[in-house]
XYZ file of C-alpha atoms in Angstrom:
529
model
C -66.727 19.296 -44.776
C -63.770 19.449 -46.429
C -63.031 23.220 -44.729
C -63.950 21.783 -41.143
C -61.389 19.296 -41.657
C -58.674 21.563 -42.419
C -59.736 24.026 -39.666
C -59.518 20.618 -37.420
C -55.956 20.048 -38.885
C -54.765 23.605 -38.183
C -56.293 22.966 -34.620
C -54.676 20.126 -33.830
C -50.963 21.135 -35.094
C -51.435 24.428 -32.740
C -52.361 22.122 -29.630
C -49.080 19.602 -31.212
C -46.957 22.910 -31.176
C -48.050 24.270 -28.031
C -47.403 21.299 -26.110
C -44.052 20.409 -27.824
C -43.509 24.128 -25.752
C -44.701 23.044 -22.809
C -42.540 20.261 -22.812
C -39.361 22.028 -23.957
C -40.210 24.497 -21.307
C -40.349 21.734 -18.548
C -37.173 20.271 -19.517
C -35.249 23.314 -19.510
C -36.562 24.203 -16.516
C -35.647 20.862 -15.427
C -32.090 21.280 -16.502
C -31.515 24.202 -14.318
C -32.951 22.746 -11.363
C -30.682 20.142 -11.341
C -28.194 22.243 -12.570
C -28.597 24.413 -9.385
C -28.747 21.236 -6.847
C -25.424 19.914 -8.569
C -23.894 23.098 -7.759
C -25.302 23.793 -4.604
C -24.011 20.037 -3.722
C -20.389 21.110 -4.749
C -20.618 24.025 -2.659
C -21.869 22.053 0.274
C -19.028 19.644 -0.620
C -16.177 22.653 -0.379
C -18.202 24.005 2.662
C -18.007 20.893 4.447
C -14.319 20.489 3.150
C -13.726 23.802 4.327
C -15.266 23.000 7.634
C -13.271 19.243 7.867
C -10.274 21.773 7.897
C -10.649 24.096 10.320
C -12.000 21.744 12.538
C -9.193 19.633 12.535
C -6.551 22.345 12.909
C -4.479 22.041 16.190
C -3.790 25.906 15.858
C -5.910 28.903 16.770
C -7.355 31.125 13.799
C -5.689 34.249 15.235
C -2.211 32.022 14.416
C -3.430 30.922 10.995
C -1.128 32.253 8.672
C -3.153 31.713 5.875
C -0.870 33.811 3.205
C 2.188 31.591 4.551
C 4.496 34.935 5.123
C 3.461 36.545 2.159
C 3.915 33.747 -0.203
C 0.287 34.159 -1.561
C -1.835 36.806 -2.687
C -5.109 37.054 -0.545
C -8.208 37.258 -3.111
C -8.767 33.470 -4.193
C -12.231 31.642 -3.969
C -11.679 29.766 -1.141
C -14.326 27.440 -1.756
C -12.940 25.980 -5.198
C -9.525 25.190 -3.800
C -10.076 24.831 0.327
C -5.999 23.736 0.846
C -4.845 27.045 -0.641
C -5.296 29.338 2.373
C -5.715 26.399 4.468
C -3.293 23.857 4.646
C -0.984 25.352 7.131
C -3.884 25.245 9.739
C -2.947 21.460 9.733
C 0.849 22.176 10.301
C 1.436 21.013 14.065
C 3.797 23.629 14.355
C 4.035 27.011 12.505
C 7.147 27.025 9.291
C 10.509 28.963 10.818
C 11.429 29.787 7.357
C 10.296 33.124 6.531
C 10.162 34.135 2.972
C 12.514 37.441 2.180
C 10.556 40.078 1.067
C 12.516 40.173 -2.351
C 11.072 36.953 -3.032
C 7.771 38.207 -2.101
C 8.203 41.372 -4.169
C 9.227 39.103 -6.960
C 6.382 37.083 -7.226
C 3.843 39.497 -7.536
C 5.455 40.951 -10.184
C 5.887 37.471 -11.558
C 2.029 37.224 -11.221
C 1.870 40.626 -13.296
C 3.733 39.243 -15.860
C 1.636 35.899 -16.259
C -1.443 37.199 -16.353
C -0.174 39.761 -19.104
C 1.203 36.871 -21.480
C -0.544 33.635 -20.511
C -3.174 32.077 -22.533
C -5.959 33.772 -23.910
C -4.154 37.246 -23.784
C -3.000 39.214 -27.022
C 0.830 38.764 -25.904
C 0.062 35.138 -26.134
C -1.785 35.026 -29.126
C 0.486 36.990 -30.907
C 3.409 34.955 -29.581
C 1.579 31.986 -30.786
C 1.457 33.493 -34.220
C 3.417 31.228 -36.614
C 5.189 29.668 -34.402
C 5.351 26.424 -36.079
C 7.333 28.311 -39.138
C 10.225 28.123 -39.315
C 11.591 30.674 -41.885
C 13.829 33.228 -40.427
C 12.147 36.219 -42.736
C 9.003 34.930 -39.923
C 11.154 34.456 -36.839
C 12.626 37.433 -36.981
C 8.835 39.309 -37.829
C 7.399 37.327 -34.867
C 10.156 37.972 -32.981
C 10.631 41.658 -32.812
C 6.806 41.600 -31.884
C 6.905 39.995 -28.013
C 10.261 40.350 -26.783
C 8.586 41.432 -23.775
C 7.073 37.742 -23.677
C 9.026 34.430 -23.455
C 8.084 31.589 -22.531
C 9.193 28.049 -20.775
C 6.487 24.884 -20.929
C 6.968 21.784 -18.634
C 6.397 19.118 -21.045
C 5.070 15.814 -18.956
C 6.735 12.853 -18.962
C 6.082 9.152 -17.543
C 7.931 9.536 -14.264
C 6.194 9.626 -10.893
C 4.643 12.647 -9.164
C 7.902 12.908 -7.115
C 9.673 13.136 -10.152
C 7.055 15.711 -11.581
C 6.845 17.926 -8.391
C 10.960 18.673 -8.476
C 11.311 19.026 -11.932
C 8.471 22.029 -11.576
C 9.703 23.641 -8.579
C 12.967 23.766 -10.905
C 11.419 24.893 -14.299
C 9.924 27.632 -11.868
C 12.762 29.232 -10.179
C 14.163 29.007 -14.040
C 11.136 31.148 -15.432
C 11.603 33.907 -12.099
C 15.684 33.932 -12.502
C 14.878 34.451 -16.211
C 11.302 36.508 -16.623
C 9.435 33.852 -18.164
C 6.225 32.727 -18.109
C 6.027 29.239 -17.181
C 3.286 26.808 -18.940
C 2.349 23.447 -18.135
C 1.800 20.664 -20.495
C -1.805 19.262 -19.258
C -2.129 16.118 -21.224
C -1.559 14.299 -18.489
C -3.545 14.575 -14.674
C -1.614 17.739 -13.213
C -5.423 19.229 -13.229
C -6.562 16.327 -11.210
C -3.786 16.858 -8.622
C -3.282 20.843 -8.025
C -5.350 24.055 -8.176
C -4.323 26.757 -10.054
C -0.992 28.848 -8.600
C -1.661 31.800 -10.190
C -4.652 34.704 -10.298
C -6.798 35.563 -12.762
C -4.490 33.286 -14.660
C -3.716 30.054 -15.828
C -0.439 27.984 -15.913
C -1.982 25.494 -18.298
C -0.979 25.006 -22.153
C -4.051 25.603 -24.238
C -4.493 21.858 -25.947
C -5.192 24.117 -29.329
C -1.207 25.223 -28.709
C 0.089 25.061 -32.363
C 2.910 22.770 -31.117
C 1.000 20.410 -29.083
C 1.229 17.470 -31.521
C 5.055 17.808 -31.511
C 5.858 18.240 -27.934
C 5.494 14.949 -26.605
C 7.992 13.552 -28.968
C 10.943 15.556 -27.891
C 13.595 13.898 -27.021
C 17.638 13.995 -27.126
C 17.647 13.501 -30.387
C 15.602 15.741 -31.650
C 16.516 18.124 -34.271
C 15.299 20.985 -31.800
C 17.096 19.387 -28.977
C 19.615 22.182 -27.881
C 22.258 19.505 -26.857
C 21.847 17.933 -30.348
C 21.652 21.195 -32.383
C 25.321 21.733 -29.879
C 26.393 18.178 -31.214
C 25.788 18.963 -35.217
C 27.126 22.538 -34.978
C 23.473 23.726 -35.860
C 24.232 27.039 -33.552
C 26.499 28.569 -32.151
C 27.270 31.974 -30.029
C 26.979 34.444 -33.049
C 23.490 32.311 -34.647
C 20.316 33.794 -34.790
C 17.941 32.368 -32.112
C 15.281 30.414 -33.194
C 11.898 30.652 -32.077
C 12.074 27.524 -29.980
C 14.163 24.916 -28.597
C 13.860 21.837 -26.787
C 15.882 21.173 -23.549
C 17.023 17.452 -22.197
C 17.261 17.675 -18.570
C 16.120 13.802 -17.664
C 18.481 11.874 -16.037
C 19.765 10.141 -19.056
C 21.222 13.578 -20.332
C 24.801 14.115 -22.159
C 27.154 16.578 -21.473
C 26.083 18.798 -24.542
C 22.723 19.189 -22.863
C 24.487 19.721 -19.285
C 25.709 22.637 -21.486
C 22.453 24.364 -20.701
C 23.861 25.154 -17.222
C 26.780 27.177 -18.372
C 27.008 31.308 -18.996
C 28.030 31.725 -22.382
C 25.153 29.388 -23.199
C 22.742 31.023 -20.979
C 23.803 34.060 -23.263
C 22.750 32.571 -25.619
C 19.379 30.670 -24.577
C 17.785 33.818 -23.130
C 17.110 35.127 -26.644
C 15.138 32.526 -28.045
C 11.505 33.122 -27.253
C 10.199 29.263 -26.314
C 11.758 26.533 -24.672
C 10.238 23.376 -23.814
C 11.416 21.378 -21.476
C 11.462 17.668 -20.240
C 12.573 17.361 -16.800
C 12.637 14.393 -13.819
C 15.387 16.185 -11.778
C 15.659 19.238 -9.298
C 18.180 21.028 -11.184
C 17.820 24.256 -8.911
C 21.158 23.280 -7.160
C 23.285 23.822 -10.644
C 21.388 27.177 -11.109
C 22.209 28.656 -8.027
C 26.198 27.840 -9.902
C 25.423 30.093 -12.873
C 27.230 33.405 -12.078
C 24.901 35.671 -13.496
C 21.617 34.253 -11.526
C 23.917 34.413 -8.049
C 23.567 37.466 -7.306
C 19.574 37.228 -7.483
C 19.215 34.029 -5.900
C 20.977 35.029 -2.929
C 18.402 38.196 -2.495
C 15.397 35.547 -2.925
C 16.656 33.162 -0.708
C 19.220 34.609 1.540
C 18.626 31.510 3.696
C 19.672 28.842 0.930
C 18.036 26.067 1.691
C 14.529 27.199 1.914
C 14.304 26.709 -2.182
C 12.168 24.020 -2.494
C 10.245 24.572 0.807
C 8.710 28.194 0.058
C 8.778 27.565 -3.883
C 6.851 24.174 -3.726
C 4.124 25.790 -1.034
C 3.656 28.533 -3.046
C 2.975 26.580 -7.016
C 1.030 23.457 -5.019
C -2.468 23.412 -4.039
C -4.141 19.920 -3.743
C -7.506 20.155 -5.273
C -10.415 19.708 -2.981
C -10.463 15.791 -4.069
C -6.816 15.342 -3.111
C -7.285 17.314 0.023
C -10.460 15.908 1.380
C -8.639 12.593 1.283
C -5.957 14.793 3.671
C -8.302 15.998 5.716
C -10.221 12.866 6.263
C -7.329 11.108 7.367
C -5.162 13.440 9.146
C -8.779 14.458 11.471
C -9.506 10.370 11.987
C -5.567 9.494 12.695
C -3.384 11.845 13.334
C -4.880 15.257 14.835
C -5.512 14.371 18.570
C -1.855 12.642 19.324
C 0.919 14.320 20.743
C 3.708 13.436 18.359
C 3.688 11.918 14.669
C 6.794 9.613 13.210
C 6.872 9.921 9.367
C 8.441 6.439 7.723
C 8.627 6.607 3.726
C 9.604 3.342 2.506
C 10.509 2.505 -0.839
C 12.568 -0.265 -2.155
C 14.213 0.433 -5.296
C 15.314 -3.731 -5.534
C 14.685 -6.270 -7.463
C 12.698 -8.372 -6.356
C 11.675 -5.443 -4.637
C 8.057 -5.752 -2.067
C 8.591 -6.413 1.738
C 11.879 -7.479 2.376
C 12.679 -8.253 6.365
C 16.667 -6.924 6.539
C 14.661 -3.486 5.198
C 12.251 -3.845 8.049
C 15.123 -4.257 10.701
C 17.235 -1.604 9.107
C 13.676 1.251 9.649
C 13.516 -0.502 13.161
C 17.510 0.215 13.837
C 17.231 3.483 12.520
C 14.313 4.731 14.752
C 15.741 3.055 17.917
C 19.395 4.337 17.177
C 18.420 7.931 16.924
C 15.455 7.699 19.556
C 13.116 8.971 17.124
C 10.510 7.483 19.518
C 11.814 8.263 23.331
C 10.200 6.249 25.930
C 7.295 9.056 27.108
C 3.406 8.694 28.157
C 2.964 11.240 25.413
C 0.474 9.222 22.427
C 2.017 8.807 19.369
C 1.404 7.614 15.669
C 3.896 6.670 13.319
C 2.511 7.281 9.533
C 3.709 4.584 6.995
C 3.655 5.302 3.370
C 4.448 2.136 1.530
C 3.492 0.464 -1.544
C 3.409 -2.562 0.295
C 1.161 -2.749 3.561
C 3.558 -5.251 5.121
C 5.459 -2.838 6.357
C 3.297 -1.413 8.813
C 1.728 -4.878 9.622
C 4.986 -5.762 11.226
C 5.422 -2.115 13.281
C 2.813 -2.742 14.517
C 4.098 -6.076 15.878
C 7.096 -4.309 16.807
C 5.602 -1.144 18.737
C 3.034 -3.302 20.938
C 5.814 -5.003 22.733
C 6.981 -1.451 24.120
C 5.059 -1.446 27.754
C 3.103 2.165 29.192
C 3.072 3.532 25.643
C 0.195 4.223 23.294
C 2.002 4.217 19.463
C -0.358 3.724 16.760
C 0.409 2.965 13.512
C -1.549 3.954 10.030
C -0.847 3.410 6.599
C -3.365 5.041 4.267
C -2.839 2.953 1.374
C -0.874 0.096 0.193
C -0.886 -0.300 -3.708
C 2.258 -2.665 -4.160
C 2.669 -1.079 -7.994
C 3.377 2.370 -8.534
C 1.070 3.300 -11.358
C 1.840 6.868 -12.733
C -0.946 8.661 -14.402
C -3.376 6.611 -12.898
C -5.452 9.457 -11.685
C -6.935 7.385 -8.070
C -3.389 6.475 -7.348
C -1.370 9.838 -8.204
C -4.237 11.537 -5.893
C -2.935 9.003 -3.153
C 0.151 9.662 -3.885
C -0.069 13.318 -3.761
C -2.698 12.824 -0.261
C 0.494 10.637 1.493
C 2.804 13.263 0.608
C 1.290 16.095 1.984
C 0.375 13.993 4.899
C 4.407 12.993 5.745
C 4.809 16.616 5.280
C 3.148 17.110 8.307
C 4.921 14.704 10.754
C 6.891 15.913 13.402
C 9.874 13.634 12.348
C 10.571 12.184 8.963
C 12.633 9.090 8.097
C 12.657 8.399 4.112
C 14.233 6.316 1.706
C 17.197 6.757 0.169
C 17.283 8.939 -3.548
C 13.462 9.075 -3.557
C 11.721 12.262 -5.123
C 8.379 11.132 -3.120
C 10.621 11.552 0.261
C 11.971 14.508 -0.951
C 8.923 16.422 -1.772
C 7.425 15.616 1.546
C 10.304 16.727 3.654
C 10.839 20.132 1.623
C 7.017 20.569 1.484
C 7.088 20.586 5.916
C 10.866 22.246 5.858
C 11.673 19.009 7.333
C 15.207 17.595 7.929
C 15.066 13.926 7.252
C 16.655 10.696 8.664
C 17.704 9.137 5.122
C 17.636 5.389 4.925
C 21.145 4.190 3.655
C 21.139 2.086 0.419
C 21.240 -1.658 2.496
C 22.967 -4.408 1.269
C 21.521 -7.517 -0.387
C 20.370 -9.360 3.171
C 21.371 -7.405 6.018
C 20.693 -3.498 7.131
C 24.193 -1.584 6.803
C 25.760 -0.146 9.563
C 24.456 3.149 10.504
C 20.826 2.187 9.151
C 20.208 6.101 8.387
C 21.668 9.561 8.908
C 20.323 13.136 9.500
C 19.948 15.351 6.396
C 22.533 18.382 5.905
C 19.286 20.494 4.797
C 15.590 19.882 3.907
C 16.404 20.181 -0.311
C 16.313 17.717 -2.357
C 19.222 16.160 -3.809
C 20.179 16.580 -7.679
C 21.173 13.235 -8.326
C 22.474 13.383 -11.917
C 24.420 17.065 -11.814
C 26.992 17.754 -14.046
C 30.026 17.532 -11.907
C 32.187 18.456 -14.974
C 32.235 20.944 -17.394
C 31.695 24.519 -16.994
C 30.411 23.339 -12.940
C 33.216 21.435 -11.918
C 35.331 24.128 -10.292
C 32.414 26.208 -9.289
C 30.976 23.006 -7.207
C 33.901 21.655 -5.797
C 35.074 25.913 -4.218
C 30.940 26.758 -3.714
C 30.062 26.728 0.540
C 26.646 26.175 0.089
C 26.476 23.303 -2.627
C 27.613 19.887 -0.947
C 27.489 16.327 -1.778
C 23.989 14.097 -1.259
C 24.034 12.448 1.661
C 22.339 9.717 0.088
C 24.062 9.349 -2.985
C 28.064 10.757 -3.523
C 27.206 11.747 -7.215
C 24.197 13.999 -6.453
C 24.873 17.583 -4.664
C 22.304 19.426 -2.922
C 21.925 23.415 -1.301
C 22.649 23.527 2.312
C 22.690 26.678 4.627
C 25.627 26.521 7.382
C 28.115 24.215 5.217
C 31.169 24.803 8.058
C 29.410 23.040 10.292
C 30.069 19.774 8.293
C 32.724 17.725 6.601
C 32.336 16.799 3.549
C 34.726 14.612 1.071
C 35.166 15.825 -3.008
């Protein structure tokens, strides 16, 4: 009896095992079905995307310039990031600014160069090696072993995407004057917001990076701050290098960091292997004033101010998120009407919301420079606002004009800028690219969210002027020199001074005196010093 029951036992822990297998079976089976349908709904998703696209493009596929000029390399998945290779189908009218074919050249080889030492490569990891040492015996050791490697990282900050997208276009035109690899620091949403720029690559700072714990509290006065190390006589022109240093180029900067933009120290900078850098400015103006990057820069861009324009279309890609909310909006509003009015208004005051001698001075402005001529043509003016009353009250304004059709459409009105909030910054990002392709752009004055947009479409903008307390001033706006951005904190003295003050194609902001921007035909304006 006693040997039938443990036969019986044995039985019944097969059958227990065998259908714990059956089971396991089923739900791994399981897994990859629904594994399969979630990708197969992702690729329906970039499909469609794809689709949303192209079928809202006002242009013909045999004038698609899908490689803008040259600007990128062909050989992408398509699918993953739809506004790569597509974005200019929703242009209403093709870029005139051609990219030289030294810029061109120099990308690729730029591309060459970042997938040799970014992340995951040996270059990297042996740059890596150590790197938190800081013993010369081990500089010097790691050192000699990557010279052909250096690096620059874009450490985030808390300022808004405008801010971001500048100080990025900047950092990059550093790393290509200089043969760096750039790196971003992506602790914060830049993931959420833009493809990948580069192939079989990635611009992104591993979060295992043996500094990552440190990097986010650099600051001015920092012991690896190069304007502090300046400031204690830590180096000077005959010092060894050290493996990294830290620059300061936020607005709130002193005039040993401003050093950064001088010769003798770019002598000296180039040798050390990492910098990190904090950044809310486009500094590319003050490079372009740096005697031994001249010569380059003028080969890149031999039309100057076309900087921002093919740099920032080249590094940005909205992901498919950002750019279904594009797509979606551009196909609903804006791709059937003849002509699109861009109006980017931001009030900087406090209290700041909507303020009614702002709303006449946007009014004055569009009706002083007929940026809406009387014409049975159908129109849409695109309103990106924090605050919705804005467009609530063009709306008032544009119904009283008789025979026209002007529609007005504000895709989001969030009355509180909140940066790093990953739903807003994709907003953000969506409203940009959408001013980007207006026809004309008005913006407010010293805003990085106007600038992007108008160097993103190669744009020049009607600028708002700063208006007084309770009444619009007197022009309400005037017509940009150039679609760049404006530096708004360069270092008018120093090494710069003279160079500024004698260079033809660096001139003063239009909207604000202390700021200097690139323009392109500089005698065909007057400008005060």
């Amino acid at each position: 009896m006693d040997h039938i029951l443990q036969i019986s036992g044995y039985v019944f822990r097969f059958l227990g095992l065998k259908m714990k297998m059956k089971i396991l079976i089923t739900f791994i089976f399981s897994g990859l079905l629904i594994g399969f349908v979630i990708l197969l709904s992702c690729s329906n998703f970039n499909d469609q995307l794809l689709d949303a696209t192209l079928n809202g493009s006002s242009e013909s596929e045999p004038l698609h310039d899908k490689l803008l000029g040259g600007l990128l390399k062909p050989g992408f998945d398509e699918g993953s990031c739809v506004s790569r290779y597509t974005q200019s189908l929703l242009c209403r009218k093709p870029s005139p600014y051609k990219p030289s074919p030294y810029l061109v050249s120099n990308l690729r080889s730029y591309e060459k160069l970042h997938k040799r030492c970014g992340p995951g490569t040996k270059a990297y990891k042996k740059a890596t090696k150590n790197l938190d040492h800081d013993h010369d015996d081990d500089e010097n050791q790691v050192r000699s072993s990557y010279k052909a490697c250096r690096y620059v990282v874009w450490v985030a900050t808390d300022y808004g995407l405008g801010n971001r997208m500048i100080s990025l276009v900047s950092l990059f035109l550093y790393a290509l004057l200089t043969e760096r690899i750039m790196l971003i620091d992506q602790r914060k949403d830049i993931s959420d917001l833009f493809c990948e720029p580069f192939p079989d690559t990635s611009w992104l700072l591993p979060l295992d990076f043996p500094l990552m714990d440190h990097i986010g509290s650099y600051y001015k006065e920092h012991s690896r701050c190069y304007g502090n190390m300046l400031k204690n006589h830590a180096i000077n022109s005959t010092t060894v290098p050290p493996l990294h240093l830290y620059l300061h180029l936020i607005h709130d900067y002193r005039n040993l960091d401003k050093m950064f933009f001088c010769e003798e120290n770019q002598a000296f900078i180039k040798n050390v292997p990492w910098l990190f850098v904090k950044s809310n400015l486009y500094f590319a103006p003050s490079l372009w004033l740096i005697p031994s990057f001249q010569t380059k820069l003028i080969k890149l861009f031999p039309q100057r101010d076309t900087v921002f324009h093919h740099l920032s279309r080249y590094l940005f890609h909205p992901t498919n998120q950002v750019w279904g909310m594009v797509t979606s909006i551009y196909n609903a509003n804006l791709s059937k009407v003849d002509e699109v009015l861009g109006l980017q208004i931001r009030v900087f005051s406090t209290p700041s919301g909507y303020l009614q001698h702002v709303m006449d001075q946007v009014v004055s402005c569009t009706q002083r420079e007929n940026l809406l001529p009387k014409t049975p043509r159908v129109k849409a003016v695109l309103v990106a606002s924090l605050h919705p009353e804005y467009s609530d009250e063009l709306r008032n304004v544009f119904s009283e004009r008789r025979g026209e059709i002007i529609e007005v459409y504000q895709p989001s009105g969030e009355r509180v800028q909140q940066t790093d909030e990953k739903l807003h910054d994709q907003k953000a990002l969506a409203e940009i690219y959408l001013l980007s392709l207006a026809d004309k752009l008005v913006t407010s004055r010293r805003s990085t969210f106007g600038y992007v947009a108008h160097g993103l479409g190669g744009l020049k903008p009607w600028i708002l002027y700063k208006p007084d307390k309770s009444a619009p001033p007197d022009p309400p706006c005037v017509r940009a020199l150039s679609m760049e951005p404006c530096f708004i904190r360069a270092p008018l003295r120093g090494c710069q001074a003279k160079t500024i003050k004698t260079t033809r194609f660096v001139r003063r902001c239009e909207d604000w005196n202390p700021g200097i921007k690139l323009v392109d035909a500089p005698d065909k304006f007057w400008w005060w010093w």
